mmCIF file of C-alpha atoms in Angstrom:
data_model
loop_
_atom_site.group_PDB
_atom_site.id
_atom_site.type_symbol
_atom_site.label_atom_id
_atom_site.label_comp_id
_atom_site.label_asym_id
_atom_site.label_seq_id
_atom_site.Cartn_x
_atom_site.Cartn_y
_atom_site.Cartn_z
ATOM 1 C CA UNK A 387 141.372 87.379 164.605
ATOM 2 C CA UNK A 388 138.254 88.596 163.423
ATOM 3 C CA UNK A 389 136.637 87.967 160.188
ATOM 4 C CA UNK A 390 137.930 90.381 156.910
ATOM 5 C CA UNK A 391 135.545 90.054 154.695
ATOM 6 C CA UNK A 392 137.045 89.880 150.582
ATOM 7 C CA UNK A 393 136.601 92.629 148.259
ATOM 8 C CA UNK A 394 138.145 92.940 144.344
ATOM 9 C CA UNK A 395 140.998 95.855 146.065
ATOM 10 C CA UNK A 396 142.504 93.163 148.053
ATOM 11 C CA UNK A 397 145.682 91.108 147.348
ATOM 12 C CA UNK A 398 146.406 87.564 148.082
ATOM 13 C CA UNK A 399 150.031 86.645 148.194
ATOM 14 C CA UNK A 400 152.204 83.664 149.622
ATOM 15 C CA UNK A 401 154.844 83.387 151.586
ATOM 16 C CA UNK A 402 156.940 80.056 151.652
ATOM 17 C CA UNK A 403 159.643 78.843 154.218
ATOM 18 C CA UNK A 404 161.177 75.513 152.576
ATOM 19 C CA UNK A 405 157.897 73.290 151.547
ATOM 20 C CA UNK A 406 155.364 76.357 154.170
ATOM 21 C CA UNK A 407 152.977 78.434 152.236
ATOM 22 C CA UNK A 408 150.746 80.962 153.604
ATOM 23 C CA UNK A 409 147.832 82.505 152.095
ATOM 24 C CA UNK A 410 147.104 85.569 153.306
ATOM 25 C CA UNK A 411 145.058 88.140 151.952
ATOM 26 C CA UNK A 412 146.147 91.963 152.266
ATOM 27 C CA UNK A 413 145.122 95.458 151.659
ATOM 28 C CA UNK A 414 147.362 96.329 148.287
ATOM 29 C CA UNK A 415 147.714 99.872 150.321
ATOM 30 C CA UNK A 416 148.669 98.381 153.521
ATOM 31 C CA UNK A 417 152.713 98.819 155.215
ATOM 32 C CA UNK A 418 154.960 95.864 155.573
ATOM 33 C CA UNK A 419 155.163 95.596 158.895
ATOM 34 C CA UNK A 420 151.395 95.615 158.843
ATOM 35 C CA UNK A 421 151.531 92.664 156.383
ATOM 36 C CA UNK A 422 154.009 90.810 158.854
ATOM 37 C CA UNK A 423 151.388 91.238 162.665
ATOM 38 C CA UNK A 424 148.057 89.622 159.827
ATOM 39 C CA UNK A 425 150.732 86.846 158.940
ATOM 40 C CA UNK A 426 152.645 86.488 163.159
ATOM 41 C CA UNK A 427 148.325 86.939 164.008
ATOM 42 C CA UNK A 428 147.345 84.126 161.564
ATOM 43 C CA UNK A 429 150.664 81.656 162.835
ATOM 44 C CA UNK A 430 149.519 81.990 166.124
ATOM 45 C CA UNK A 431 145.759 81.681 165.266
ATOM 46 C CA UNK A 432 146.598 77.442 163.978
ATOM 47 C CA UNK A 433 148.290 76.684 166.492
ATOM 48 C CA UNK A 434 151.560 77.527 164.656
ATOM 49 C CA UNK A 435 155.026 77.764 166.652
ATOM 50 C CA UNK A 436 157.836 77.391 164.971
ATOM 51 C CA UNK A 437 158.076 76.937 161.271
ATOM 52 C CA UNK A 438 161.120 74.149 160.275
ATOM 53 C CA UNK A 439 162.309 74.624 163.141
ATOM 54 C CA UNK A 440 162.136 78.292 164.168
ATOM 55 C CA UNK A 441 160.384 79.438 166.599
ATOM 56 C CA UNK A 442 158.101 82.313 165.931
ATOM 57 C CA UNK A 443 158.747 85.703 166.662
ATOM 58 C CA UNK A 444 157.530 88.116 168.644
ATOM 59 C CA UNK A 445 157.634 91.150 166.509
ATOM 60 C CA UNK A 446 156.395 91.816 163.360
ATOM 61 C CA UNK A 447 159.924 93.794 163.104
ATOM 62 C CA UNK A 448 161.557 89.988 162.923
ATOM 63 C CA UNK A 449 159.810 89.238 159.855
ATOM 64 C CA UNK A 450 162.370 88.337 157.005
ATOM 65 C CA UNK A 451 160.628 89.115 153.625
ATOM 66 C CA UNK A 452 162.354 88.498 149.856
ATOM 67 C CA UNK A 453 162.038 88.898 146.206
ATOM 68 C CA UNK A 454 162.903 86.520 143.327
ATOM 69 C CA UNK A 455 165.776 87.837 141.473
ATOM 70 C CA UNK A 456 163.676 86.875 138.747
ATOM 71 C CA UNK A 457 160.291 86.334 138.872
ATOM 72 C CA UNK A 458 159.570 83.055 136.822
ATOM 73 C CA UNK A 459 162.724 81.547 137.713
ATOM 74 C CA UNK A 460 162.414 81.425 141.286
ATOM 75 C CA UNK A 461 165.237 78.308 141.700
ATOM 76 C CA UNK A 462 167.842 81.588 141.173
ATOM 77 C CA UNK A 463 167.562 83.328 144.918
ATOM 78 C CA UNK A 464 166.297 85.569 146.274
ATOM 79 C CA UNK A 465 167.204 88.801 148.016
ATOM 80 C CA UNK A 466 165.464 91.225 150.410
ATOM 81 C CA UNK A 467 162.020 92.754 150.080
ATOM 82 C CA UNK A 468 162.924 95.940 152.290
ATOM 83 C CA UNK A 469 165.619 98.144 151.791
ATOM 84 C CA UNK A 470 167.467 99.974 153.918
ATOM 85 C CA UNK A 471 168.575 103.373 153.891
ATOM 86 C CA UNK A 472 170.934 104.856 153.721
ATOM 87 C CA UNK A 473 172.200 108.098 156.730
ATOM 88 C CA UNK A 474 172.959 109.821 154.486
ATOM 89 C CA UNK A 475 170.005 109.057 152.335
ATOM 90 C CA UNK A 476 167.830 110.230 155.304
ATOM 91 C CA UNK A 477 170.480 113.553 155.875
ATOM 92 C CA UNK A 478 170.182 115.554 152.659
ATOM 93 C CA UNK A 479 166.632 114.305 152.152
ATOM 94 C CA UNK A 480 166.232 116.616 155.808
ATOM 95 C CA UNK A 481 163.886 114.042 157.169
ATOM 96 C CA UNK A 482 163.260 109.884 157.881
ATOM 97 C CA UNK A 483 161.140 108.486 155.209
ATOM 98 C CA UNK A 484 161.347 105.129 154.160
ATOM 99 C CA UNK A 485 161.300 103.897 150.225
ATOM 100 C CA UNK A 486 158.712 103.263 148.064
ATOM 101 C CA UNK A 487 159.339 99.153 148.408
ATOM 102 C CA UNK A 488 159.452 99.221 152.008
ATOM 103 C CA UNK A 489 155.919 101.335 151.768
ATOM 104 C CA UNK A 490 152.998 98.935 150.668
ATOM 105 C CA UNK A 491 152.892 95.899 148.641
ATOM 106 C CA UNK A 492 151.179 98.123 146.027
ATOM 107 C CA UNK A 493 155.289 99.739 146.026
ATOM 108 C CA UNK A 494 156.651 97.595 145.777
ATOM 109 C CA UNK A 495 155.259 96.693 142.460
ATOM 110 C CA UNK A 496 153.713 92.956 144.426
ATOM 111 C CA UNK A 497 150.449 91.284 142.159
ATOM 112 C CA UNK A 498 147.332 89.473 142.803
ATOM 113 C CA UNK A 499 149.423 85.529 143.983
ATOM 114 C CA UNK A 500 153.274 87.181 144.331
ATOM 115 C CA UNK A 501 154.777 84.427 146.433
ATOM 116 C CA UNK A 502 157.031 86.184 148.489
ATOM 117 C CA UNK A 503 159.532 84.087 151.048
ATOM 118 C CA UNK A 504 160.108 84.011 154.765
ATOM 119 C CA UNK A 505 162.383 84.061 157.849
ATOM 120 C CA UNK A 506 162.844 85.169 160.916
ATOM 121 C CA UNK A 507 166.248 86.691 162.448
ATOM 122 C CA UNK A 508 166.734 86.129 165.628
ATOM 123 C CA UNK A 509 168.617 86.546 168.866
ATOM 124 C CA UNK A 510 171.337 84.492 168.347
ATOM 125 C CA UNK A 511 171.440 86.262 164.972
ATOM 126 C CA UNK A 512 171.152 90.098 165.340
ATOM 127 C CA UNK A 513 174.697 90.628 164.079
ATOM 128 C CA UNK A 514 174.928 88.434 161.176
ATOM 129 C CA UNK A 515 172.246 89.729 159.859
ATOM 130 C CA UNK A 516 174.092 92.502 157.241
ATOM 131 C CA UNK A 517 176.192 88.970 156.670
ATOM 132 C CA UNK A 518 173.614 87.084 155.631
ATOM 133 C CA UNK A 519 173.042 86.544 152.254
ATOM 134 C CA UNK A 520 170.432 85.849 149.455
ATOM 135 C CA UNK A 521 170.929 82.638 149.022
ATOM 136 C CA UNK A 522 170.491 82.288 152.652
ATOM 137 C CA UNK A 523 166.594 81.870 152.245
ATOM 138 C CA UNK A 524 164.772 78.704 152.376
ATOM 139 C CA UNK A 525 161.929 77.848 150.067
ATOM 140 C CA UNK A 526 161.526 74.814 148.691
ATOM 141 C CA UNK A 527 159.869 75.100 145.513
ATOM 142 C CA UNK A 528 157.333 72.293 144.279
ATOM 143 C CA UNK A 529 158.856 70.241 140.811
ATOM 144 C CA UNK A 530 156.041 68.922 137.848
ATOM 145 C CA UNK A 531 158.579 66.867 136.407
ATOM 146 C CA UNK A 532 157.249 63.343 135.724
ATOM 147 C CA UNK A 533 159.447 61.168 138.298
ATOM 148 C CA UNK A 534 162.217 58.330 136.236
ATOM 149 C CA UNK A 535 160.115 55.788 134.355
ATOM 150 C CA UNK A 536 156.346 56.827 134.896
ATOM 151 C CA UNK A 537 155.316 58.173 132.003
ATOM 152 C CA UNK A 538 157.808 56.447 130.115
ATOM 153 C CA UNK A 539 158.090 52.748 129.516
ATOM 154 C CA UNK A 540 160.829 50.632 127.867
ATOM 155 C CA UNK A 541 159.483 48.888 124.547
ATOM 156 C CA UNK A 542 161.597 45.417 122.955
ATOM 157 C CA UNK A 543 161.425 46.264 119.451
ATOM 158 C CA UNK A 544 161.124 42.712 117.152
#
């Protein structure tokens, strides 16, 4: 993988799967398929062959991306970033064009530091992909709550 010089226009995206976070520097105008390919390549270069027991896919199309339902509260769940177009819409338009959300990070409204959930489509779950719910994203966000009793000491009143 050639070393790429960062420039001010690039975005740093955070890809999360369970407790694993991958930071990736991307061009805001790259299409999502090329970003998924860069993500897979970055994982392979660092000798990652699986995440949470699931092997890395060979094709970028097998990487599914999700965005938080509520940007201020990721605990509310995640939803697919790519919204498949319906065949009726394609017939009406006359040609198959990708939707604005499918085009690029900029088109999807992603900003520097945005968090994306990732999951992998496996051969066994190809038929179930349409049945995967919005709550099937395995993302654990860190919490900054103090451990019980670490900050508060009970003192006996005299």
